[in-house]
PDB file of C-alpha atoms and ligand atoms in Angstrom:
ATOM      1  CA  UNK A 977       0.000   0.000   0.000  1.00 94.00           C
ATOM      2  CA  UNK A 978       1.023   3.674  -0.465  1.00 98.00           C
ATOM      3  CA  UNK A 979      -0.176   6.703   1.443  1.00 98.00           C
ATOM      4  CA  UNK A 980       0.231   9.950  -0.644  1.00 98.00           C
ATOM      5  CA  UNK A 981       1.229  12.608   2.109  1.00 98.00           C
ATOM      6  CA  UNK A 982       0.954  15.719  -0.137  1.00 98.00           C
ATOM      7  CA  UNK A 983      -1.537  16.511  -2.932  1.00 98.00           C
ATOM      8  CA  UNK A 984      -3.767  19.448  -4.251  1.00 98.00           C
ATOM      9  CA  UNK A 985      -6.462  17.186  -5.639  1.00 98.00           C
ATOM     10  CA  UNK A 986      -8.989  20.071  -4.966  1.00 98.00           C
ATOM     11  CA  UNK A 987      -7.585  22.482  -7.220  1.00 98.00           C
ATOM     12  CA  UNK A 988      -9.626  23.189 -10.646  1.00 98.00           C
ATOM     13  CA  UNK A 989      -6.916  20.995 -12.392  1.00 98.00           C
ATOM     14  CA  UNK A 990      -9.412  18.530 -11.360  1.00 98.00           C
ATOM     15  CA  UNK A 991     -12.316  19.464 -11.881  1.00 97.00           C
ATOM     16  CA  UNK A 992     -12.987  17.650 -15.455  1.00 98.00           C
ATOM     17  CA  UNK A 993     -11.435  14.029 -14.240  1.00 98.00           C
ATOM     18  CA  UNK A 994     -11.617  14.160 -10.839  1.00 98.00           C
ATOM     19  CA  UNK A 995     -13.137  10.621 -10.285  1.00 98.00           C
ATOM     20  CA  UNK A 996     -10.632   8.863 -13.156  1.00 98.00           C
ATOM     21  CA  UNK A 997      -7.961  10.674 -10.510  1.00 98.00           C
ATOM     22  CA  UNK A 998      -9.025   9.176  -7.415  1.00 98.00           C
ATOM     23  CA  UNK A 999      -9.822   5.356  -9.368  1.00 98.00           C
ATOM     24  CA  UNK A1000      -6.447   5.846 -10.505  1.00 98.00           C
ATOM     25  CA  UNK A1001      -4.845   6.342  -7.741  1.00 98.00           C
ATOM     26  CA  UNK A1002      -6.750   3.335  -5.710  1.00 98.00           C
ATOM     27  CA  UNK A1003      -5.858   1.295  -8.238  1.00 98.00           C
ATOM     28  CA  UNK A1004      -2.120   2.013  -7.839  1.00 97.00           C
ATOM     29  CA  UNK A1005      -2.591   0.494  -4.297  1.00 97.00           C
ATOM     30  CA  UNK A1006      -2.932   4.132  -2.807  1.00 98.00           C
ATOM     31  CA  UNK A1007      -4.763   3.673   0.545  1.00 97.00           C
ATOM     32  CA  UNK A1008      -5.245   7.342   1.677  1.00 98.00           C
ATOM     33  CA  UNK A1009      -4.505  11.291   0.140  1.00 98.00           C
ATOM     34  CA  UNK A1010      -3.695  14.050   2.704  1.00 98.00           C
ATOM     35  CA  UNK A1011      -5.070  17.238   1.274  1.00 98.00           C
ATOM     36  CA  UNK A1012      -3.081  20.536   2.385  1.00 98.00           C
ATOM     37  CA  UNK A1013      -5.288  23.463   2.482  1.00 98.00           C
ATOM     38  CA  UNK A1014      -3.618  27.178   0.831  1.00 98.00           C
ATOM     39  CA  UNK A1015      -5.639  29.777   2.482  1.00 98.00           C
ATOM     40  CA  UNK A1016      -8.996  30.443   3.168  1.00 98.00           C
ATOM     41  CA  UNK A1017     -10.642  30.390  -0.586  1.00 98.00           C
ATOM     42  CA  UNK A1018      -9.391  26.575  -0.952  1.00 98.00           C
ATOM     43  CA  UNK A1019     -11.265  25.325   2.060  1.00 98.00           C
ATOM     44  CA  UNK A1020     -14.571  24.859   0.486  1.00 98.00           C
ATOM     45  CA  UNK A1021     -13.561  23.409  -2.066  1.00 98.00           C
ATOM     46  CA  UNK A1022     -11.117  20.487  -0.092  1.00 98.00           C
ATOM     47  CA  UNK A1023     -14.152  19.591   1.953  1.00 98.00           C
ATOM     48  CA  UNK A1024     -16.321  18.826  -0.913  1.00 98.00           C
ATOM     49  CA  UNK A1025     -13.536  16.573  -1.943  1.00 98.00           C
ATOM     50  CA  UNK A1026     -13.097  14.980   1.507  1.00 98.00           C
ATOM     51  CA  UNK A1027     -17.068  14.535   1.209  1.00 98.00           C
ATOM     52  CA  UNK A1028     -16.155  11.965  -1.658  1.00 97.00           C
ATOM     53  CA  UNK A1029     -15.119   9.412  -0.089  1.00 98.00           C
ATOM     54  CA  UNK A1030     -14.096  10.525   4.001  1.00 97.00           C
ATOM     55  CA  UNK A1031     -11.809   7.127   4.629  1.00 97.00           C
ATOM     56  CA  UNK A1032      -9.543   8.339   1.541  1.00 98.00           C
ATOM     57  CA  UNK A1033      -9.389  11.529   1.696  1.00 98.00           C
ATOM     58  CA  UNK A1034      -7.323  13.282   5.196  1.00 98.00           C
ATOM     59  CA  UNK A1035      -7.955  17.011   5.473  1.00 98.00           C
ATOM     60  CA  UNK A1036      -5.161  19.722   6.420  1.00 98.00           C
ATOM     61  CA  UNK A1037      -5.928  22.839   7.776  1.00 98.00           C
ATOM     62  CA  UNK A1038      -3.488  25.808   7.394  1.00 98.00           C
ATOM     63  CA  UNK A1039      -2.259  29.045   6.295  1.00 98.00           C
ATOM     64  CA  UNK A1040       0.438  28.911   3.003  1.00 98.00           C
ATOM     65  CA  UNK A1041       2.691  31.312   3.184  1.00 97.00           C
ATOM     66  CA  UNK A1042       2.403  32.165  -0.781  1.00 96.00           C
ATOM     67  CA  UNK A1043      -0.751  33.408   0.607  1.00 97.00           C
ATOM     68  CA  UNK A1044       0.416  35.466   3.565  1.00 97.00           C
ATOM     69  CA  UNK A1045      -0.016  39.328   2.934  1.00 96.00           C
ATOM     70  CA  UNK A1046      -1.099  42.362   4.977  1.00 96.00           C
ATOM     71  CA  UNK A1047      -4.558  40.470   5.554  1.00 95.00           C
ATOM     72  CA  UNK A1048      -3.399  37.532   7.176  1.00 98.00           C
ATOM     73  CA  UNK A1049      -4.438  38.197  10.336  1.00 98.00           C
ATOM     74  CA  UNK A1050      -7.774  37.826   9.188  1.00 98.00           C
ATOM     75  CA  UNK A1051      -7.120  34.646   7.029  1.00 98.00           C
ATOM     76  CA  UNK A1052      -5.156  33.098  10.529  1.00 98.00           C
ATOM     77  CA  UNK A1053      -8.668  33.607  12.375  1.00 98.00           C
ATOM     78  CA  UNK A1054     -10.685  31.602   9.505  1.00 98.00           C
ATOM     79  CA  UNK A1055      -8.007  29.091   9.829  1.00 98.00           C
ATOM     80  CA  UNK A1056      -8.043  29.228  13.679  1.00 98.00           C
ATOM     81  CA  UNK A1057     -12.449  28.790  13.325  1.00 98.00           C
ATOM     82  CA  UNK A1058     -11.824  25.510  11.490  1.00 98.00           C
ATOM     83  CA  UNK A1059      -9.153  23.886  13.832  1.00 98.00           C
ATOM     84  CA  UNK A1060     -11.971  24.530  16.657  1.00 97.00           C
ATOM     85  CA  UNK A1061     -15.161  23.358  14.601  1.00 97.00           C
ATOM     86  CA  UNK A1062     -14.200  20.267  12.299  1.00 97.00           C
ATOM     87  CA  UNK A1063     -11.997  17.612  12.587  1.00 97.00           C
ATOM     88  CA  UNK A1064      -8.147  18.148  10.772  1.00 98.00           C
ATOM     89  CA  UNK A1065      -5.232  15.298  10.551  1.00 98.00           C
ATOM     90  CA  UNK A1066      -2.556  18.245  10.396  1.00 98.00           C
ATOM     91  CA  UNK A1067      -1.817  22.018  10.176  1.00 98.00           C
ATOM     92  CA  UNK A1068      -0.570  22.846   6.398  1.00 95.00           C
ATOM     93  CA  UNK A1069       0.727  23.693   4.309  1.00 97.00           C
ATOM     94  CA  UNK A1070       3.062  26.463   6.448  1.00 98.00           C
ATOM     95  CA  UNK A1071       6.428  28.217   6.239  1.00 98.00           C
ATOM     96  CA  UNK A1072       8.691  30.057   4.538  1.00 98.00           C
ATOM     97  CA  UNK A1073       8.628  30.795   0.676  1.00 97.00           C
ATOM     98  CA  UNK A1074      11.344  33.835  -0.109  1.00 96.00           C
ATOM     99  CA  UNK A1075      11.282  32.390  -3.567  1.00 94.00           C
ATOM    100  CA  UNK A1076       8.860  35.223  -5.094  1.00 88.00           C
ATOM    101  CA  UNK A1077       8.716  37.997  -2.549  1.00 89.00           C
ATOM    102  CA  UNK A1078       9.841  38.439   0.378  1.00 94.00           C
ATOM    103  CA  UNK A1079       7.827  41.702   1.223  1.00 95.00           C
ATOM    104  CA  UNK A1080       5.762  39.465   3.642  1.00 97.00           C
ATOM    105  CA  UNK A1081       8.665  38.327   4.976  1.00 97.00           C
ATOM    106  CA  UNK A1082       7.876  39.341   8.516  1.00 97.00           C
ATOM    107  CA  UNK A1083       4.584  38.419   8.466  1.00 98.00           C
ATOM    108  CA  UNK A1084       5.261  34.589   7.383  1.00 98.00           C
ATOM    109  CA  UNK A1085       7.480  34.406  10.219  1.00 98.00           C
ATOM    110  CA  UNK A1086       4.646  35.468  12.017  1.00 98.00           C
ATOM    111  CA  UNK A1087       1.943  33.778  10.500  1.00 98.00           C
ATOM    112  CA  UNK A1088       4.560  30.447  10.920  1.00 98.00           C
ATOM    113  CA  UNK A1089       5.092  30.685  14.477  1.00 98.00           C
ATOM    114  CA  UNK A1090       1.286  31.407  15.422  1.00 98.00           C
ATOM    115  CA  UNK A1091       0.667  27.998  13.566  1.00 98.00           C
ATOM    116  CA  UNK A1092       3.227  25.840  14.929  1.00 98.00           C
ATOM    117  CA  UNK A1093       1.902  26.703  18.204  1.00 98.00           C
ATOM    118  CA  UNK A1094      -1.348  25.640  17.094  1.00 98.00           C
ATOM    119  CA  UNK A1095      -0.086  22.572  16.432  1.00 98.00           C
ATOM    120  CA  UNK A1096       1.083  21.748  19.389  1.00 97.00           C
ATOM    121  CA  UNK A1097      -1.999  23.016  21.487  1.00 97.00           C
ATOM    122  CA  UNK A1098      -3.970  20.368  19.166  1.00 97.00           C
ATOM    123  CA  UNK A1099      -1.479  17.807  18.797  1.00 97.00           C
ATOM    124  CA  UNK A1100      -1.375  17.876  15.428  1.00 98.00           C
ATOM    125  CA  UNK A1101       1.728  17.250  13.257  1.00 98.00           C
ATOM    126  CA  UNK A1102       2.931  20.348  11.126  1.00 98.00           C
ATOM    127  CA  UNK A1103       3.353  20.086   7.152  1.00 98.00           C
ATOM    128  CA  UNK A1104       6.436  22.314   5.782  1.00 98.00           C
ATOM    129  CA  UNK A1105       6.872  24.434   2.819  1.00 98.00           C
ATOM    130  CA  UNK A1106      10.024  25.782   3.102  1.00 97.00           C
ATOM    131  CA  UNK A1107      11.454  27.758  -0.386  1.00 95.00           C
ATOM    132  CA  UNK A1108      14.738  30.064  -0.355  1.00 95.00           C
ATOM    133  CA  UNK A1109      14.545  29.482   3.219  1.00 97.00           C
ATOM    134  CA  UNK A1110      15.377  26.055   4.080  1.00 97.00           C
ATOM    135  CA  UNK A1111      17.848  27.285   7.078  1.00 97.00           C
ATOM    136  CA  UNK A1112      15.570  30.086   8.366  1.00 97.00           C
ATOM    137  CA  UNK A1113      12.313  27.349   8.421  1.00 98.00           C
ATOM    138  CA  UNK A1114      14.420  24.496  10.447  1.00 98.00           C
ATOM    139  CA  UNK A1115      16.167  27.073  13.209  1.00 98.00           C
ATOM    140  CA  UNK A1116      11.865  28.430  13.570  1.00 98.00           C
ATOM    141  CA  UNK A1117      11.468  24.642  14.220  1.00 98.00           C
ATOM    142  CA  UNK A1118      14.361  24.135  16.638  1.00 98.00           C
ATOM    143  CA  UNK A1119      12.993  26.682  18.585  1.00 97.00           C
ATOM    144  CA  UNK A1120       9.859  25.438  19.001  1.00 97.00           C
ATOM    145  CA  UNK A1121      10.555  21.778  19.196  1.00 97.00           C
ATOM    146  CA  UNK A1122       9.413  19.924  22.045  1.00 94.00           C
ATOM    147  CA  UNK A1123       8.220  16.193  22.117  1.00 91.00           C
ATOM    148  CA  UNK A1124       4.699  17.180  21.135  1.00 91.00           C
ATOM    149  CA  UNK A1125       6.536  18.799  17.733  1.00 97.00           C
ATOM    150  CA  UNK A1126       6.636  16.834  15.044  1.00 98.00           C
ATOM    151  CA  UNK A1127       5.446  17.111  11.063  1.00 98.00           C
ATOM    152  CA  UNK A1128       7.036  16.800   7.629  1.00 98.00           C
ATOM    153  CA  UNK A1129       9.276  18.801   5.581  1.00 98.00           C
ATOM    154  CA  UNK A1130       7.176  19.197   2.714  1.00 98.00           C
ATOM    155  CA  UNK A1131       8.896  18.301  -0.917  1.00 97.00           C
ATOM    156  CA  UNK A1132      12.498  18.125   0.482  1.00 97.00           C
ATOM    157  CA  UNK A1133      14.854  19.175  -1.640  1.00 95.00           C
ATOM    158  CA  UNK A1134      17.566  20.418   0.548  1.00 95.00           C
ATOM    159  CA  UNK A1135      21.659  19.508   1.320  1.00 96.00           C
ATOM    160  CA  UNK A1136      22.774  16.963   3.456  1.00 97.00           C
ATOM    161  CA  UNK A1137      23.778  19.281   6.328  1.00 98.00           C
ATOM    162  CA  UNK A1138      19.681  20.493   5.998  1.00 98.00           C
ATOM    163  CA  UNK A1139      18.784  16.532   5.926  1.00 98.00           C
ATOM    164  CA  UNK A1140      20.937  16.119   9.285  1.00 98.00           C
ATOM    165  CA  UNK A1141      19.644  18.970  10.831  1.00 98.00           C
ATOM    166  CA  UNK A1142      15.486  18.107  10.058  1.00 98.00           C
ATOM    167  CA  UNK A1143      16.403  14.325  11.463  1.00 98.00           C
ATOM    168  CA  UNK A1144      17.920  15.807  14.621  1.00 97.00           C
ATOM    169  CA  UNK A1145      14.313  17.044  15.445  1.00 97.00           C
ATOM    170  CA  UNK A1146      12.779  13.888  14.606  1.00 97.00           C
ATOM    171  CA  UNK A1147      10.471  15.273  11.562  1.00 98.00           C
ATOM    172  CA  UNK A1148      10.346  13.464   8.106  1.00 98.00           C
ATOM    173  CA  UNK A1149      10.956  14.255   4.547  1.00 98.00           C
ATOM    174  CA  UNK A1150       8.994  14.250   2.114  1.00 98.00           C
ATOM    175  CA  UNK A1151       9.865  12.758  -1.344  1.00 98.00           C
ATOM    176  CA  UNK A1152       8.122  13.838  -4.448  1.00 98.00           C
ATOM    177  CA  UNK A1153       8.946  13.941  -8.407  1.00 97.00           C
ATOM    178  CA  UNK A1154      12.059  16.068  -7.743  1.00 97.00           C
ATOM    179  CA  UNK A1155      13.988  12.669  -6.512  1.00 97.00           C
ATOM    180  CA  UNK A1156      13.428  11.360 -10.517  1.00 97.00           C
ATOM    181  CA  UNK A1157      14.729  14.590 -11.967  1.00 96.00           C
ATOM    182  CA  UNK A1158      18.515  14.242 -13.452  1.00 90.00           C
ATOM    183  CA  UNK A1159      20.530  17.219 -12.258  1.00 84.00           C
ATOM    184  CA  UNK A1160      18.329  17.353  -9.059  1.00 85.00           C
ATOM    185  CA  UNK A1161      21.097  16.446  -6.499  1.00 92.00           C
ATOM    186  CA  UNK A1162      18.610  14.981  -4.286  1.00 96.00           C
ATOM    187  CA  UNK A1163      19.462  11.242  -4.724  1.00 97.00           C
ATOM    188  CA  UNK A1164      22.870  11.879  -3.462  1.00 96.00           C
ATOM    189  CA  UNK A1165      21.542  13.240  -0.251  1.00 97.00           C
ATOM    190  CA  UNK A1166      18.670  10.828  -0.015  1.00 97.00           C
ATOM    191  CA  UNK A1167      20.937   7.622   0.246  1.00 96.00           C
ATOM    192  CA  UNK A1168      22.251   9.194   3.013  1.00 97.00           C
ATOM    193  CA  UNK A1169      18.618   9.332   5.178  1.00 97.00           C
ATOM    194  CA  UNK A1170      17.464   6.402   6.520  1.00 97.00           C
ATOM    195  CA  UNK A1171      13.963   5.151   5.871  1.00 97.00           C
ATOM    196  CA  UNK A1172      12.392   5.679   9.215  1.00 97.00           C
ATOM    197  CA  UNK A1173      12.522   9.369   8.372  1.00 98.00           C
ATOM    198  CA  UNK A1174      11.057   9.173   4.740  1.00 98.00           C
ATOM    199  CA  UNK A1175       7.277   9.553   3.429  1.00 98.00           C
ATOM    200  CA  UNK A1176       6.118   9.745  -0.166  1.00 98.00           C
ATOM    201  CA  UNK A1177       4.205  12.691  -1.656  1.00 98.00           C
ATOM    202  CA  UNK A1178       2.719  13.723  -4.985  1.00 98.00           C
ATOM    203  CA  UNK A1179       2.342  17.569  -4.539  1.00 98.00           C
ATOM    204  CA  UNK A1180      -0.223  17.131  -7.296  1.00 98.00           C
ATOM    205  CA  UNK A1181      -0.890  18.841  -9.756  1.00 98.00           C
ATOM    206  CA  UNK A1182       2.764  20.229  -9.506  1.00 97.00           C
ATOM    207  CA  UNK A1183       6.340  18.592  -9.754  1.00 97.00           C
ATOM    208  CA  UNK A1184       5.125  15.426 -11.933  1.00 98.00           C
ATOM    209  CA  UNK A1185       7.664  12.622 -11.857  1.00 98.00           C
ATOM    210  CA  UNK A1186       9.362  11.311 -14.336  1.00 97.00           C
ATOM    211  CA  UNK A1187       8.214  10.476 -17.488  1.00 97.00           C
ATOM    212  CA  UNK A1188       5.561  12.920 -17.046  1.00 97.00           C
ATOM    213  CA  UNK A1189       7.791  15.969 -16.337  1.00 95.00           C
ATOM    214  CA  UNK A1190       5.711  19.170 -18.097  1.00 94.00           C
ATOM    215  CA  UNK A1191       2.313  17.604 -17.772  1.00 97.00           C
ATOM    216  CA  UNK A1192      -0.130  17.962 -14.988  1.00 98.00           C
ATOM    217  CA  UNK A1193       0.600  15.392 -11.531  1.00 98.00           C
ATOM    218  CA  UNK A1194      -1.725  12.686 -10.311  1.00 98.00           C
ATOM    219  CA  UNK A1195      -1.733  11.053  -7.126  1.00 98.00           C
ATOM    220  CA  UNK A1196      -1.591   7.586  -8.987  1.00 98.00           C
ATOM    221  CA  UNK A1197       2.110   8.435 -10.385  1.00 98.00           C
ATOM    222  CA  UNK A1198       3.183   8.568  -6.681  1.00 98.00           C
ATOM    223  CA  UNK A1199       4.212   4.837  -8.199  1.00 97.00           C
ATOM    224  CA  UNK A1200       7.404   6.240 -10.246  1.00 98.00           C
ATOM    225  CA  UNK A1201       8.915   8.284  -7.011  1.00 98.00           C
ATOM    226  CA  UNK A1202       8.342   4.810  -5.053  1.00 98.00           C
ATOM    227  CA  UNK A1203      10.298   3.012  -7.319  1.00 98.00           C
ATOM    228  CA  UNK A1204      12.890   6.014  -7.635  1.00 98.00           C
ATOM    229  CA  UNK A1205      13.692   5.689  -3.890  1.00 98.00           C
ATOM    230  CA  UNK A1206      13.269   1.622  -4.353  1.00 98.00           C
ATOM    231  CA  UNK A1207      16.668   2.431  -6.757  1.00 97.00           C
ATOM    232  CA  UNK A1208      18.306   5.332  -4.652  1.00 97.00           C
ATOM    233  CA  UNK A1209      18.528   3.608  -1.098  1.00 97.00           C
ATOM    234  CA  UNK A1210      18.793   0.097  -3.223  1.00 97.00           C
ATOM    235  CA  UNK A1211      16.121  -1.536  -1.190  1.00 97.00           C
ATOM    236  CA  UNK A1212      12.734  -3.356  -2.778  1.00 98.00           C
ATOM    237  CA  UNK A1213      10.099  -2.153  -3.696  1.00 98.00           C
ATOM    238  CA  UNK A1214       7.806  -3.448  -0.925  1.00 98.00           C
ATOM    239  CA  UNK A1215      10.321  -1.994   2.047  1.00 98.00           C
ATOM    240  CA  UNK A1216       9.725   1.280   0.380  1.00 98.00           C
ATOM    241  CA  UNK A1217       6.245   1.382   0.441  1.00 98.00           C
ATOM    242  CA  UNK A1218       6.055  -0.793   3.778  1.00 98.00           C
ATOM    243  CA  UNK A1219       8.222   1.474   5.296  1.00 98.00           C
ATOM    244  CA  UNK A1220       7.147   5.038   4.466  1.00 98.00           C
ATOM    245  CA  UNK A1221       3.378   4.028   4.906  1.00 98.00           C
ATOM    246  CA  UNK A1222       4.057   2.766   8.395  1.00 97.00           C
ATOM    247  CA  UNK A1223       5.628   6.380   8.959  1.00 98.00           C
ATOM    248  CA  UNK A1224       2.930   8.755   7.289  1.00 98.00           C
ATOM    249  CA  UNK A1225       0.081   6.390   9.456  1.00 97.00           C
ATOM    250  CA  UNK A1226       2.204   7.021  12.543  1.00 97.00           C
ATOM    251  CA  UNK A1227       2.408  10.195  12.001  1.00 98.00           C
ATOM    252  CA  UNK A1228      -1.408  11.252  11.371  1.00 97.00           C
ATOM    253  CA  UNK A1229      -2.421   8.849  14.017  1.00 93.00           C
ATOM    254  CA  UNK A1230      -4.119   6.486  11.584  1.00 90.00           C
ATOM    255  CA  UNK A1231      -5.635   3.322  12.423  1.00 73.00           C
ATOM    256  CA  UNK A1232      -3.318   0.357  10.975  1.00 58.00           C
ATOM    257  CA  UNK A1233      -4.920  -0.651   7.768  1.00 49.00           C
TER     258      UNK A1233
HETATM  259 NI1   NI B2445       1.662  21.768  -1.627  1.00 78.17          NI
END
């Protein structure tokens, strides 16, 4: 089986194929989707998704900081209303993304910090985006850590010093398409981590794998990263997805299945 940690199936990228998506993916052995919210205009829309079919589909609840501007106070309160009134598997996706603007730099640290301690007071783990600012996003988790802290660094693509530093704290790494892309760097760094600190993500509709590099990502091709870390690390198949599903259930407090 194969948990997809990571994908956007609520986005209107969907909204033509949405049931050959989710057959798809079930048929590529994918037992359940966690579904990180952007801000407060995606939230409708992920619920009626999570409405589908409730045992497949894990909601996230969260702020992204490609959405954090001079309103986010208000957006942090909407996001605050739905922690309190429905039930959530995780707060994301949140962080740091200096890749675009950093005008809002302030205020993501902000808006970053006010989640993570929402995490904790609900015991939830946290899900990372961290872009231009892998360093700055782990030291805001070494300050907070404490043993009720834990979460996953979102689409890893960082050094080995950065891989070191996120296993120190005890949070995972998540793979996606990047780990098949040539002049990525991120095999090199992956043999290094062992598996207890890996999951497997999509990050659909973005980052396909390869051979699907350009087109539009489904959960189902979470298959072709599995076998890409299968390769990497050397180790079958079935430890890979054995292995990173027993993390991502541990981590969201899922039932065995
Ligand atoms: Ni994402």
């Amino acid at each position: 089986m194969l948990i997809d940690t990571h994908a956007h199936l609520y986005m209107e990228h969907f909204d033509d194929d949405i049931d050959d998506v989710i057959q798809n993916a079930k048929k590529s052995n994918i037992k359940k989707i966690f579904l990180p919210n952007i801000d407060s205009s995606t939230i409708s829309k992920m619920l009626k998704l999570v409405k589908k079919d409730v045992d497949f589909f894990k909601p996230l609840i969260g702020l992204h900081p490609g959405s954090v501007n001079e309103n986010f106070k208000s957006e942090l309160k909407i996001i605050r209303n739905e922690l309190e009134i429905r039930k959530y598997y995780g707060i994301g996706e949140v962080g740091i993304d200096l890749y675009w603007d950093k005008t809002f730099e302030k205020e993501q640290i902000v808006a970053f910090d006010t989640q993570i301690k929402w995490a904790k007071e609900f015991n939830l783990p946290v899900i990372i985006h961290a872009r231009n600012a892998m360093d700055l996003t782990i030291d805001i988790i070494e300050k907070n850590l404490d043993k009720n802290l834990k979460g996953i660094f979102h689409c890893f693509t960082g050094n080995i010093d950065q891989a070191f530093r996120i296993m120190k704290t005890g949070f995972y790494l998540g793979i996606g398409g990047i780990l098949t892309y040539k002049n990525s760097g991120l095999k090199d760094v992956i043999k290094e981590i062992p598996l207890e600190y890996l999951v497997l993500e999509t990050d659909s509709p973005y980052l396909p794998p390869v051979p699907f590099r350009g087109k539009r990502n489904e959960s189902a091709y979470i298959k072709y990263i599995a076998k890409q870390l299968a390769e990497t690390k050397n180790i079958s198949l079935d430890e890979i997805e054995k292995s990173t599903s027993e993390n991502a259930s541990k981590l969201f407090n899922l039932i065995p299945v």
